[in-house]
GROMACS .gro file of C-alpha atoms in nm:
model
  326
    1UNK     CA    1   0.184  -0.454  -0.057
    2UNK     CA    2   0.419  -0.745  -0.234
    3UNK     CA    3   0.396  -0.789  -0.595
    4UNK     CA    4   0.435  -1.078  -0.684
    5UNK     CA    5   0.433  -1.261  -1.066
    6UNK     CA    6   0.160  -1.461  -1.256
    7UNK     CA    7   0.229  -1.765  -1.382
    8UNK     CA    8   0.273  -1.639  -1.776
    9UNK     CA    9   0.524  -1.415  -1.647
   10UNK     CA   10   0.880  -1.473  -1.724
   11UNK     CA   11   1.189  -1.236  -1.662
   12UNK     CA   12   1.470  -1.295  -1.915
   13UNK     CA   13   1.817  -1.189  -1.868
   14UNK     CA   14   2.016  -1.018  -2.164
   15UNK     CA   15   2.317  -1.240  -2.104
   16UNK     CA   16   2.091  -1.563  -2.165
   17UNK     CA   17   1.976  -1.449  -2.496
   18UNK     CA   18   2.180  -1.542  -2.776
   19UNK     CA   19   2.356  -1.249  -2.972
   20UNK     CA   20   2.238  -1.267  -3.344
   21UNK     CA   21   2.311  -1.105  -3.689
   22UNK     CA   22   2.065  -0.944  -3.931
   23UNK     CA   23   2.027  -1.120  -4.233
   24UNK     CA   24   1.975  -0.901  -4.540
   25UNK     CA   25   1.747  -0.926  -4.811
   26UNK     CA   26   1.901  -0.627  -5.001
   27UNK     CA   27   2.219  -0.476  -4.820
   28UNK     CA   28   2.147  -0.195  -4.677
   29UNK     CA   29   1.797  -0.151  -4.802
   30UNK     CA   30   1.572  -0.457  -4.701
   31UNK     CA   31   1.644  -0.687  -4.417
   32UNK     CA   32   1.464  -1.014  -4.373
   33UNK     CA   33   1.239  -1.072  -4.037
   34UNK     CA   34   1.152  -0.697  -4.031
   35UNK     CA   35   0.945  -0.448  -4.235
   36UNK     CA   36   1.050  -0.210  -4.505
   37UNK     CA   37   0.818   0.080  -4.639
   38UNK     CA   38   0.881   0.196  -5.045
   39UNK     CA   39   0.690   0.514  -5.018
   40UNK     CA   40   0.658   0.793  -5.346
   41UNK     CA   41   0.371   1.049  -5.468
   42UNK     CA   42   0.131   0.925  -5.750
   43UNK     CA   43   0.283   0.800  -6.050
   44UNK     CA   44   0.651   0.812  -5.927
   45UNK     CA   45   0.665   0.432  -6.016
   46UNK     CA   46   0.700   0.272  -5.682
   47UNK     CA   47   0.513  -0.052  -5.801
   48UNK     CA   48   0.714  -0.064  -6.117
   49UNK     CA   49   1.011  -0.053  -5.874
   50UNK     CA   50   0.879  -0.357  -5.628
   51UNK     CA   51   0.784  -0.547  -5.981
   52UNK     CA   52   1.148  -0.484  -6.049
   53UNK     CA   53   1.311  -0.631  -5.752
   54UNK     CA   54   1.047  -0.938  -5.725
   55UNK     CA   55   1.104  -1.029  -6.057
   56UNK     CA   56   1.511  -1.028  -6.007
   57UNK     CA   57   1.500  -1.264  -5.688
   58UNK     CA   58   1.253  -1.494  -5.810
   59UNK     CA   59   1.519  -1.538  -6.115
   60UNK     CA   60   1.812  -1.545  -5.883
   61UNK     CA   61   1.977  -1.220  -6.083
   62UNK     CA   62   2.216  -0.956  -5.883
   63UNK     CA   63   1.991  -0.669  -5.697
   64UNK     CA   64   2.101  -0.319  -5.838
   65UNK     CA   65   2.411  -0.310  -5.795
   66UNK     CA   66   2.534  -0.537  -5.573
   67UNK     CA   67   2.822  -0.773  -5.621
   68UNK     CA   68   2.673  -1.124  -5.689
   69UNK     CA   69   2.381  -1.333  -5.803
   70UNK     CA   70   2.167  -1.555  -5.530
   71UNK     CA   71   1.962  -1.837  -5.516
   72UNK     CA   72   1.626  -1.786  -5.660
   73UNK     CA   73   1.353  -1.731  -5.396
   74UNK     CA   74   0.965  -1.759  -5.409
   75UNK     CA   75   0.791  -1.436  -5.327
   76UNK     CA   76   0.386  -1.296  -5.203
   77UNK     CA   77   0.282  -1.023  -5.352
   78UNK     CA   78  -0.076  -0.857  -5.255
   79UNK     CA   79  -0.231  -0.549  -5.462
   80UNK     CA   80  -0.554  -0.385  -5.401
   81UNK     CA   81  -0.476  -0.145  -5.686
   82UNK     CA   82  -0.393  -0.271  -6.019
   83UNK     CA   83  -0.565  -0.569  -6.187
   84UNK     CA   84  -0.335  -0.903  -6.158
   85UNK     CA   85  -0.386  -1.020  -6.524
   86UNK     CA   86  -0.403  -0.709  -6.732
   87UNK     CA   87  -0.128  -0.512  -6.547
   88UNK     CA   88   0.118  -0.683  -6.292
   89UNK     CA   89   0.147  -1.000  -6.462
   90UNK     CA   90   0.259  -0.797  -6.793
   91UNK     CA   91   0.473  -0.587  -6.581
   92UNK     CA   92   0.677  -0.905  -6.409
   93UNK     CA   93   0.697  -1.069  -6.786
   94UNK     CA   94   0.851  -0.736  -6.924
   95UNK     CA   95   1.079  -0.749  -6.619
   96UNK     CA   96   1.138  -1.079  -6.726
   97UNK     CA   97   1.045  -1.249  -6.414
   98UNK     CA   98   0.975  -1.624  -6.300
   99UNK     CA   99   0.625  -1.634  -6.260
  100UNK     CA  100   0.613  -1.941  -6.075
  101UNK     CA  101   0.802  -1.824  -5.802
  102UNK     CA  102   0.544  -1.549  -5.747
  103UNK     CA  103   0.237  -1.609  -5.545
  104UNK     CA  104  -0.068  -1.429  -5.461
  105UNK     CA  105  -0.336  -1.530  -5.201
  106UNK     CA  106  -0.707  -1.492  -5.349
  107UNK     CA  107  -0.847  -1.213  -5.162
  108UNK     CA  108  -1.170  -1.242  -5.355
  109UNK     CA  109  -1.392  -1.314  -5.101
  110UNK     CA  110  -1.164  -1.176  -4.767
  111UNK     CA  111  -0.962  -0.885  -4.836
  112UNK     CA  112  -0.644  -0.968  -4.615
  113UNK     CA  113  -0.519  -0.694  -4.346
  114UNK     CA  114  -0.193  -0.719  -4.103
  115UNK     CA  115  -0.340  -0.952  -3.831
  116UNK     CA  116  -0.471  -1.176  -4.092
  117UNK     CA  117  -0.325  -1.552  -4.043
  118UNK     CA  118  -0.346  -1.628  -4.381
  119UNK     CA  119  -0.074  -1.433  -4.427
  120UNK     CA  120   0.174  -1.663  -4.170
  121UNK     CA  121   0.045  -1.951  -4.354
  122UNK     CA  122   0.105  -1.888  -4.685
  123UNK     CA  123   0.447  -1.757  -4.580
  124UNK     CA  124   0.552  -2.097  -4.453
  125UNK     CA  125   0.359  -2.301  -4.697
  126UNK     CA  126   0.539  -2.119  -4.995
  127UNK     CA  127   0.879  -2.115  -4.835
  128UNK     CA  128   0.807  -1.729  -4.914
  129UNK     CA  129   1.152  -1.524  -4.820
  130UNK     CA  130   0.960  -1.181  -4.930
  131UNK     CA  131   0.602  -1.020  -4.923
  132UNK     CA  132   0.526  -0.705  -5.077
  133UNK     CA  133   0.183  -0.542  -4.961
  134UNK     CA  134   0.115  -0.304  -5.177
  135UNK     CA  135  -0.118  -0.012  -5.094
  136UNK     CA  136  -0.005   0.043  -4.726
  137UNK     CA  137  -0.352   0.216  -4.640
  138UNK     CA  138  -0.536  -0.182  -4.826
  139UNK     CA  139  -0.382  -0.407  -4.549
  140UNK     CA  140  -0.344  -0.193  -4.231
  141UNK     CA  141  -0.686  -0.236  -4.196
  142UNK     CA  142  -0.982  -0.057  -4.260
  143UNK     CA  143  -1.147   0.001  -3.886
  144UNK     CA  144  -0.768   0.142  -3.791
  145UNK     CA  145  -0.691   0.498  -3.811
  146UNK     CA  146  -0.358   0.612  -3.968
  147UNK     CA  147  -0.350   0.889  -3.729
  148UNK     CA  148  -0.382   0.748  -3.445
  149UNK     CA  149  -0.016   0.620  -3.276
  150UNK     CA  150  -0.219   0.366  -3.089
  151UNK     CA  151  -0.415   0.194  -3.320
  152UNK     CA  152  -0.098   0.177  -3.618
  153UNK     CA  153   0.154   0.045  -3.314
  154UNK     CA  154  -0.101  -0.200  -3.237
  155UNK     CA  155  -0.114  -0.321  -3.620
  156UNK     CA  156   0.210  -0.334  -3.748
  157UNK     CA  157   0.290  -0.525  -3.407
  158UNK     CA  158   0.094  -0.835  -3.553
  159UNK     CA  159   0.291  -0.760  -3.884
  160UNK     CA  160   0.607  -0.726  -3.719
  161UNK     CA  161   0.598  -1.060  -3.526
  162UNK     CA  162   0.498  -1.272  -3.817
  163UNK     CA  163   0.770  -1.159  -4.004
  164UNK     CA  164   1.008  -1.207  -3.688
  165UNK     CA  165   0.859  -1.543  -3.665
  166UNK     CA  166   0.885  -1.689  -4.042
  167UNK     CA  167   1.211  -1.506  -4.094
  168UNK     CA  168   1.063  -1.334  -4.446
  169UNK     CA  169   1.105  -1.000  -4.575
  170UNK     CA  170   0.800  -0.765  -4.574
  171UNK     CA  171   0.827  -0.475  -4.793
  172UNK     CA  172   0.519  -0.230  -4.788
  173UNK     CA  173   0.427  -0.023  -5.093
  174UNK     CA  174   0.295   0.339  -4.947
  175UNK     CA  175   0.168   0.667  -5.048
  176UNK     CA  176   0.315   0.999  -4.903
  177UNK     CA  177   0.123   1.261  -4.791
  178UNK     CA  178   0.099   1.593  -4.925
  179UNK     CA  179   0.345   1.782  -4.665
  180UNK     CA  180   0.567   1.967  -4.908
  181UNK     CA  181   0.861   2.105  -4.784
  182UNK     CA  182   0.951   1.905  -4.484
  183UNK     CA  183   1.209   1.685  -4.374
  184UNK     CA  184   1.164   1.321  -4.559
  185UNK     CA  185   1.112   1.096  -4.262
  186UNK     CA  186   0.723   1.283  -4.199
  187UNK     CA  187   0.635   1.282  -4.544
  188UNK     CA  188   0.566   0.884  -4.472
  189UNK     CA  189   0.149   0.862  -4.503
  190UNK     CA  190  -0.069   0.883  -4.126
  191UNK     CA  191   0.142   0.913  -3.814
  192UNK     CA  192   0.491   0.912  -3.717
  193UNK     CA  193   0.434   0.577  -3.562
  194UNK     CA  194   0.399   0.414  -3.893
  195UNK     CA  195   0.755   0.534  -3.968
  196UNK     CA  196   0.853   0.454  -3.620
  197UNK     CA  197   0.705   0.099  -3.623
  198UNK     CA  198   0.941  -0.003  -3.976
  199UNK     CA  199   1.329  -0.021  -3.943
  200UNK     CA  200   1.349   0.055  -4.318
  201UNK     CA  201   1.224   0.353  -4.540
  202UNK     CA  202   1.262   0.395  -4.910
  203UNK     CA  203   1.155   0.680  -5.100
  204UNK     CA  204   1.105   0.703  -5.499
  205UNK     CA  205   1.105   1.050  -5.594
  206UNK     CA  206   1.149   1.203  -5.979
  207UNK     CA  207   1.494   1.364  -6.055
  208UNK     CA  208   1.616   1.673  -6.202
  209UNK     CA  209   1.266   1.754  -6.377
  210UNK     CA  210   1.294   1.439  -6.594
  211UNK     CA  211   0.957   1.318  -6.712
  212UNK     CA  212   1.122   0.928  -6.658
  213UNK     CA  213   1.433   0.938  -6.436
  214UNK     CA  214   1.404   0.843  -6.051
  215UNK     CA  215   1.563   0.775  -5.754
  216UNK     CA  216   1.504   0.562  -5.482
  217UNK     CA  217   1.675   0.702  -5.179
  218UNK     CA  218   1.689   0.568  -4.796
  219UNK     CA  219   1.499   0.781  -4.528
  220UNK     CA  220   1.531   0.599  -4.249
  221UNK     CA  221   1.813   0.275  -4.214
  222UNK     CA  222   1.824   0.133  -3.876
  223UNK     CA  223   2.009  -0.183  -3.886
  224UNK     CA  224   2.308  -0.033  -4.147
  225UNK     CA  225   2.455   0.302  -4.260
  226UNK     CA  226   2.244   0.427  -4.516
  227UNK     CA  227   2.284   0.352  -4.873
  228UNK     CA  228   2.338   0.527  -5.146
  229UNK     CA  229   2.055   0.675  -5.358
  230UNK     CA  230   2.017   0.465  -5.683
  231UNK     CA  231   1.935   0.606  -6.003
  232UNK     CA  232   1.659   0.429  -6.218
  233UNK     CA  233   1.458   0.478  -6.522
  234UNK     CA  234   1.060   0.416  -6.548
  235UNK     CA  235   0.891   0.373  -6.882
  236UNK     CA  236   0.746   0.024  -6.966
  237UNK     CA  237   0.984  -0.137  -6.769
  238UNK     CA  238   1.290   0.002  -6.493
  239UNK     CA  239   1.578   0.037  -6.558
  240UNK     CA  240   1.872   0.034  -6.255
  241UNK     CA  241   2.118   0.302  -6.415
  242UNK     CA  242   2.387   0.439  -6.128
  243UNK     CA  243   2.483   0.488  -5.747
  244UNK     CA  244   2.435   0.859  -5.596
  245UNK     CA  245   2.614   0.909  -5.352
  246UNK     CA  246   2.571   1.227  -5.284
  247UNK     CA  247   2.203   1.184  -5.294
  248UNK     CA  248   1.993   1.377  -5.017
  249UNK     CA  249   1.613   1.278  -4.937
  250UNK     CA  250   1.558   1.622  -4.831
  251UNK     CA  251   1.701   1.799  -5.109
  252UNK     CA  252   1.517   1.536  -5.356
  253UNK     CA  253   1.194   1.603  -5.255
  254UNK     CA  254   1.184   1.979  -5.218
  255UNK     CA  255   1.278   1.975  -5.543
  256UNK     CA  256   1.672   2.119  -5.567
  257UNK     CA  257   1.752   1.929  -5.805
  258UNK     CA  258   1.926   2.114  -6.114
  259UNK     CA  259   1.851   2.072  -6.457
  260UNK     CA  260   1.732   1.759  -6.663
  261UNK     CA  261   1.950   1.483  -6.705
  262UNK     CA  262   1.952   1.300  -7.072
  263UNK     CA  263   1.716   0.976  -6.971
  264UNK     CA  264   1.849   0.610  -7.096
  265UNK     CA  265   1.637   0.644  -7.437
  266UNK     CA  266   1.845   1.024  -7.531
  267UNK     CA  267   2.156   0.869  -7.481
  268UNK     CA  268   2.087   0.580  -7.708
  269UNK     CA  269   1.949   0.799  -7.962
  270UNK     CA  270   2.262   0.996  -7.994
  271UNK     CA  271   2.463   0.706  -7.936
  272UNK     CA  272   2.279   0.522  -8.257
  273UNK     CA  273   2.349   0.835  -8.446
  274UNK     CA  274   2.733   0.874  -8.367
  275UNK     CA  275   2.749   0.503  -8.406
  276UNK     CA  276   2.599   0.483  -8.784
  277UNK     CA  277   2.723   0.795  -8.906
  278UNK     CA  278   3.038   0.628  -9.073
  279UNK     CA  279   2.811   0.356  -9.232
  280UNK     CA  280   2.638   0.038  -9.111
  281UNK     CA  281   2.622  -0.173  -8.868
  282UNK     CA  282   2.577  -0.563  -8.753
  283UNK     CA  283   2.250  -0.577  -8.510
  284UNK     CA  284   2.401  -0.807  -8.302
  285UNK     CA  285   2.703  -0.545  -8.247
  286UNK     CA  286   2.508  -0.265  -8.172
  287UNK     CA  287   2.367  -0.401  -7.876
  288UNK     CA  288   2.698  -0.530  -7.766
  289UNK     CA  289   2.779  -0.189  -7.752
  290UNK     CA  290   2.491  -0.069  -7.577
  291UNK     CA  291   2.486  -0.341  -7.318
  292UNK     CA  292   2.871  -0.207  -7.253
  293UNK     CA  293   2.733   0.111  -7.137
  294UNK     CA  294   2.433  -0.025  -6.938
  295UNK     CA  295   2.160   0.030  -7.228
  296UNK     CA  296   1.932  -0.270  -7.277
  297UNK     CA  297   1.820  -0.398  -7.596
  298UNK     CA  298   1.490  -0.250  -7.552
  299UNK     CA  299   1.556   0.063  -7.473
  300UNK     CA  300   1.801   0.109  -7.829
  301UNK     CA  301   1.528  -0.082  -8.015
  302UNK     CA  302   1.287   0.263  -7.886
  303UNK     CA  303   1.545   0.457  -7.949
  304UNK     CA  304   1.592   0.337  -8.313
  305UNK     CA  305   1.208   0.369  -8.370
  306UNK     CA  306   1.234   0.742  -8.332
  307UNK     CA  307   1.512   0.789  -8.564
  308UNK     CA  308   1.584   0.779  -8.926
  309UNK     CA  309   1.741   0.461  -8.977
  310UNK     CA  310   1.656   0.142  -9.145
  311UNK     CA  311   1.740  -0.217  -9.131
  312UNK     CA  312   1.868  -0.402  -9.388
  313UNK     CA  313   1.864  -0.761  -9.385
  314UNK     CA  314   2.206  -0.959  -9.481
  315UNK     CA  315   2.281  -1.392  -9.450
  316UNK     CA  316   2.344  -1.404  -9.068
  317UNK     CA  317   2.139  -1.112  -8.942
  318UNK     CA  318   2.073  -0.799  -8.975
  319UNK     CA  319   2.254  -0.420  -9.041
  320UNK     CA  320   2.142  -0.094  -8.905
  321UNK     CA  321   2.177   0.188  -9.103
  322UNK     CA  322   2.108   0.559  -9.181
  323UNK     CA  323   1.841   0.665  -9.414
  324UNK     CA  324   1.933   0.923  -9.693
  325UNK     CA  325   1.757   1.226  -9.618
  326UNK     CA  326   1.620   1.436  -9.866
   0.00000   0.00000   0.00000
């Protein structure tokens, strides 16, 4: 019997479509028009992390390390988890964000899930170039299973093609499930197919036993080599610190790791007490010489609070110096 096609049916040939390039959000980390999971366990700081990166683009400051500033952009960010007004909005002014480049859709009377068209809209009304979703298991959907390969392909799918559509970045904050000593890529929460169905997986994950220090390391990079694991510091606030290269997911999360390294807040401690041990010194140089090294200003103002010294106040500022002890 002849098969023949319907009328909505259209064959496309490969060399009629035109060839493009993927345009990056972060190189080699985020791309725009596709979706990006930033997975971690409880409490590893993977919210403090997407506050970090929303509040440098809506400024228009370098990304971790990369080479140059960019225009400002606006960005959408959703939470099911954490009040807006008592803990994100702090978090984004501590990061030192522009609030008015970040949005949030009132999902007080309709929580908002993948297939939602709000979403779309708000995207294109907002000129939005990212949207962080933050949790994963929140916006998937609450009738669809994370186990089942079916129902998650069917979800992100919606996801997928709104973000293909609009052209924004989608970046989805997720929990990973409790499966200890296997590789990386199936430690992503419900089935494979939720890894399968993103082209980009991050993973924040504690390093070397420190009570503060991460990293956030690639899992899975389909559109570019894999990056290099980046070093960061959670307290109050992140703090970007160095480039691993050598960095292994694997080897991160099943915990061979080595020994402690000295957290942001040490170093400036025994930095401050080098520094002063000749005499005083100007503020204002201090955290010149700090800032050299990567240190902020906050960070050496904590690290003077646990330390003996003193300030001393002088015509055009101030003087840090060593207390006399007994």
């Amino acid at each position: 019997m002849e098969v023949t096609l319907t009328n909505d049916q259209e064959i496309l040939c490969f060399a009629d479509i035109p060839t493009e390039e993927v345009n990056w959000l972060w190189y080699p980390y985020i791309p725009y028009g596709k979706i990006t999971i930033l997975q971690g366990d409880p409490g590893c700081g993977k919210t403090m992390v997407a506050l970090s990166l929303a509040a440098m683009l809506s400024t228009g400051a370098a990304l971790p390390f990369s080479p140059q500033a960019n225009e400002p952009i606006t960005i959408l960010y959703q939470t099911s988890e954490d009040g807006i007004a008592d803990t994100i909005k702090p978090r984004l002014e501590r990061a030192q964000a522009d609030c008015t480049r970040i949005k949030i859709i009132d999902e007080s009377k309709t929580p908002l899930r993948f297939d939602d068209t709000r979403l779309e809209a708000a995207v294109r009304q907002e000129n939005a170039r990212l949207l962080i979703l933050d949790p994963l298991s929140a916006y998937i959907g609450e009738s669809v299973s994370m186990n089942q390969a079916n129902e998650v392909r069917s979800a992100f799918r919606s996801l997928y093609s709104m973000a293909q559509r609009t052209g924004c970045a989608v970046l989805i904050v997720a929990h990973m499930n409790k499966m200890n000593g296997t590789s990386a890529l199936y430690r992503t929460s419900g089935s494979i197919d939720v890894a399968g169905a993103v082209r980009s997986i991050l993973t924040v994950t504690q390093y070397r036993k420190s009570p503060t220090q991460r990293v956030l390391v690639p899992v899975k990079s389909n559109l570019a080599p894999a990056g290099n694991g980046l070093l960061l510091e959670v307290t109050d606030h992140v703090e970007w610190l160095d480039q691993l290269e050598e960095a292994d997911a694997d080897q991160l999360l099943n915990g061979n790791q080595g020994p402690a390294a000295p957290t942001k807040q040490q170093q400036a401690e025994q930095g401050l007490l080098q520094l002063l041990q000749n005499g005083p010194v100007s503020h204002k140089d201090i955290i010149l010489h700090f800032s050299r090294q990567g240190i902020s200003k906050r960070t050496v103002e904590l690290a003077k609070s646990n330390l003996p010294i003193k300030s001393i106040r002088i015509k055009d500022g101030w003087l840090w110096q060593l207390e006399e002890q007994p």
